Amino acid sequence: MSKLRVAVIGRAGRMGSEACRAVEAADDMELVAALGRGDELRTLADSGAQVAVELTHPDSVMENVEFCITHGIHAVVGTTGWTDERLARVRGLLADAPGTGVLIAPNFGIGAVLTMRFAQQAARFFESVEIVELHHPNKVDAPSGTAVRTAQLVAEARREAGRGDQPDATITALEGARGADVDGIPVHAVRLRGLIAHQEVLFGDEGETLTIRHDSMNRASFMPGVLLGVRRVVDTPGLTFGLEHFMDLG
Amino acid sequence: MSKLRVAVIGRAGRMGSEACRAVEAADDMELVAALGRGDELRTLADSGAQVAVELTHPDSVMENVEFCITHGIHAVVGTTGWTDERLARVRGLLADAPGTGVLIAPNFGIGAVLTMRFAQQAARFFESVEIVELHHPNKVDAPSGTAVRTAQLVAEARREAGRGDQPDATITALEGARGADVDGIPVHAVRLRGLIAHQEVLFGDEGETLTIRHDSMNRASFMPGVLLGVRRVVDTPGLTFGLEHFMDLG
Amino acid sequence: MSKLRVAVIGRAGRMGSEACRAVEAADDMELVAALGRGDELRTLADSGAQVAVELTHPDSVMENVEFCITHGIHAVVGTTGWTDERLARVRGLLADAPGTGVLIAPNFGIGAVLTMRFAQQAARFFESVEIVELHHPNKVDAPSGTAVRTAQLVAEARREAGRGDQPDATITALEGARGADVDGIPVHAVRLRGLIAHQEVLFGDEGETLTIRHDSMNRASFMPGVLLGVRRVVDTPGLTFGLEHFMDLG
Amino acid sequence: MSKLRVAVIGRAGRMGSEACRAVEAADDMELVAALGRGDELRTLADSGAQVAVELTHPDSVMENVEFCITHGIHAVVGTTGWTDERLARVRGLLADAPGTGVLIAPNFGIGAVLTMRFAQQAARFFESVEIVELHHPNKVDAPSGTAVRTAQLVAEARREAGRGDQPDATITALEGARGADVDGIPVHAVRLRGLIAHQEVLFGDEGETLTIRHDSMNRASFMPGVLLGVRRVVDTPGLTFGLEHFMDLG
């Protein structure tokens, strides 16, 4: 079986350098180009790449994706900063390139994606739900973006199921004790030296609780998701937003 | 809106008495009959019950289910002891009662069902998986039936995804340290005074772990599942095996 | 060996009725009196009780303890509402009863006492510490009194060790995300149907974390502490405040 | 205040190189010598070191420690392989060097030492106790040495308190399900990609459980313990075995 020809755009970044290593280590892939700042996009076309992994910066991502689409190269994009307008532009370009696929994923962590998906599925079955996220103390925002996103998905699923407010008899509370309110879901952020990136979604009902916990130790944990994206994007024309669509989660 | 007319067969048992309470407490249901040992099944028909919750014993369940089907009463069955032969007989009876539905569920715990389902879905994405179940020390079997069933579902999902053996470099081990081997999945059973019924499914891959934990405190935790079964069975003709099919898990 | 003669004052209360059961079940004790509201204290003296377990109300506790001391009956007291003034009065009474012992314990949960003690001991070794307490949603205060007390003990131990502020780079936070500030220690309160009473103290430093978790399922969990108090108070003249002093924790 | 003059023996090893970094980063210490294989011990004396951190190999440790003692240099030793005979020899040498201190520590992880100590203290208060240790799948032994040592300390504390066997009603069990038996304490070893080194000690009694969990992410976590040893050994003449003796744990 011939190997999938893969290029990485953003080879010097933290994610990009991991991606180069991961592609090289994959049995079914070949790294045919690795572009850094200043490299010509033409290299990409010359390399015969079938898929490009784009891990650069919101300022450069549109140009790179446009080049891929117009040259019939599938793209797996981890760069952030996508607005509805930008997504519309990608869809427009893809309309003229019927066989080409683009995956844009805000999160390549398979554990993180599964956590969000399971939380969404469990949401309508439980009276109570709260989120505790735990990170190293150098993190500047609280709660984490992933926790906020998870809370929003859970809140939406509760609304769709017709669930009302959560039970909470609290009368006297110290300020902040009950966490941040994200769309009705309490979210608590712990900052502790020695931790990396962790999240717990706790569901509870009469006599039982269900906890989904994700522990992420390093950037290497994103690579299985990137490789999964590469393998699937070649058979998925058009725009796919979110790795979960490639995970056959039903 | 008129209430759903529900009967309970096995009213004196531990599950049956909880079910009577739960049906009475539900806004959309009315408890129209509660049968104990020695009560005539005819009472069931006379009560005008639309659904019967069957929580008795493997020796009596077939007769009860047969009565329900032949009288056009939907049934939600928690009694165990189902063989392929018995299930075939139920299917045969239902063939002559096209509008009637029967739900047979080995586990009404929504948390337990979700744990198994999520474990099954996550299985193919992780290199490693182990199960730790924790119970009170009066339990006579180890591991728990739920843990064994979960391990089997996970093993099956790994096989379907073409995953081979788990990584394990153990050379010297004390006997039993690495747990029981259930279809290739290590399962560990903790017995501790003060615990009730708990299970953790741990998944791990390069740089991340995902843990699904279910804590079950008492029998009341089965009732939301029983009520869900009652509400859905009336619109689901034929035999349904497993509560998960009524949970829209995709 | 003759059994210890024990009385319970407050037999009809939730704690008192558990205490009666626990004393009766103990091999080395005999329940010689169980007083409820309206019973004469004289009964206590007549019963020949060596130890009285006082589990009533702040309004009646002083009278009961005074009776015990003046009649040479050791007392194990779980009733709350102790001020410095009240404690001084007990000490004054005990000065005239040199052989008699009184244990006043705000918490008889051995697990809770150990959690506080271990947290206090660990505090000076870690750069970071936070507390997450988790309770049923009918609880009216947040955080729990135990969590606040634990935070205060930890903060005190940090100060004694000359530890400064905890590391926390948070710049943008949703209100409440970082929990309540109890003496410099972030405390988070989760309220979830299905939970009972739980607390986690999380310590972290470069490359490692230490977590102490206490799960309390019911009032029965206080009884080993009550019995320990009864056994030790007979050999400990004077006033002892806090069960930890009877636990030989060094 | 003048800085403590510290030398590291074994500068090229994994622990030794971390130790060099840690000493250099400490405000109150100065790294005056760092010896590798082949370097003369004389360098140590010439450097004016007050304390030597010995992190080499069982084959060379005795010679190094002897040199330190005879030259009045305090030693903090992490190298393993200590027998009663070897310890006796160190004690003999120290008898002739009354002001000199030697700390030999099998484990410099403060979290690990605290876990063992707390487990030992809690042991006599709970009817049940089990240990679950979790490591990466490249580990060759199961259970971990730390888990075995913890189990032995817990078993010893139970014996001293007159506690008998743990409650366990298991009649039918799959082989290995109940873990390894270490001195009567069940120990379970989980091996999972993505994990590093983790241990949970679970205690349980009527209505409550207490869990002590230690998560160790990397070798850096040993350095606070090494530095603590350096600071304390200068005021502690004679042989000290185990870092816990420098931790004022009562």
PDB file of N, CA, C and O in Angstrom, chain C residues 55 67 106-107 136 185 200 241:
ATOM      1  N   LEU C  55     -25.636  14.560  73.520  1.00  0.00           N
ATOM      2  CA  LEU C  55     -25.939  14.933  72.127  1.00  0.00           C
ATOM      3  C   LEU C  55     -27.299  15.617  72.112  1.00  0.00           C
ATOM      4  O   LEU C  55     -28.282  15.056  71.641  1.00  0.00           O
ATOM      5  N   PHE C  67     -24.077  18.807  85.558  1.00  0.00           N
ATOM      6  CA  PHE C  67     -24.551  17.664  86.361  1.00  0.00           C
ATOM      7  C   PHE C  67     -23.537  16.525  86.336  1.00  0.00           C
ATOM      8  O   PHE C  67     -23.208  15.932  87.360  1.00  0.00           O
ATOM      9  N   PRO C 106     -16.142  19.007  68.166  1.00  0.00           N
ATOM     10  CA  PRO C 106     -17.007  19.578  67.122  1.00  0.00           C
ATOM     11  C   PRO C 106     -17.266  18.572  66.006  1.00  0.00           C
ATOM     12  O   PRO C 106     -18.211  18.731  65.250  1.00  0.00           O
ATOM     13  N   ASN C 107     -16.442  17.553  65.911  1.00  0.00           N
ATOM     14  CA  ASN C 107     -16.577  16.586  64.826  1.00  0.00           C
ATOM     15  C   ASN C 107     -16.115  15.217  65.299  1.00  0.00           C
ATOM     16  O   ASN C 107     -14.967  15.055  65.696  1.00  0.00           O
ATOM     17  N   HIS C 136     -24.668  17.236  48.822  1.00  0.00           N
ATOM     18  CA  HIS C 136     -26.034  17.189  48.291  1.00  0.00           C
ATOM     19  C   HIS C 136     -26.557  18.619  48.130  1.00  0.00           C
ATOM     20  O   HIS C 136     -26.109  19.530  48.842  1.00  0.00           O
ATOM     21  N   ILE C 185      -6.729  30.621  50.991  1.00  0.00           N
ATOM     22  CA  ILE C 185      -6.882  29.288  50.377  1.00  0.00           C
ATOM     23  C   ILE C 185      -8.153  29.277  49.538  1.00  0.00           C
ATOM     24  O   ILE C 185      -9.244  29.485  50.069  1.00  0.00           O
ATOM     25  N   GLU C 200     -12.153  17.229  49.309  1.00  0.00           N
ATOM     26  CA  GLU C 200     -10.808  16.951  48.790  1.00  0.00           C
ATOM     27  C   GLU C 200      -9.892  18.116  49.120  1.00  0.00           C
ATOM     28  O   GLU C 200     -10.225  19.271  48.833  1.00  0.00           O
ATOM     29  N   PHE C 241     -10.484  19.300  74.139  1.00  0.00           N
ATOM     30  CA  PHE C 241     -11.285  19.875  73.061  1.00  0.00           C
ATOM     31  C   PHE C 241     -10.785  19.347  71.716  1.00  0.00           C
ATOM     32  O   PHE C 241      -9.684  19.679  71.282  1.00  0.00           O
TER      33      PHE C 241
END
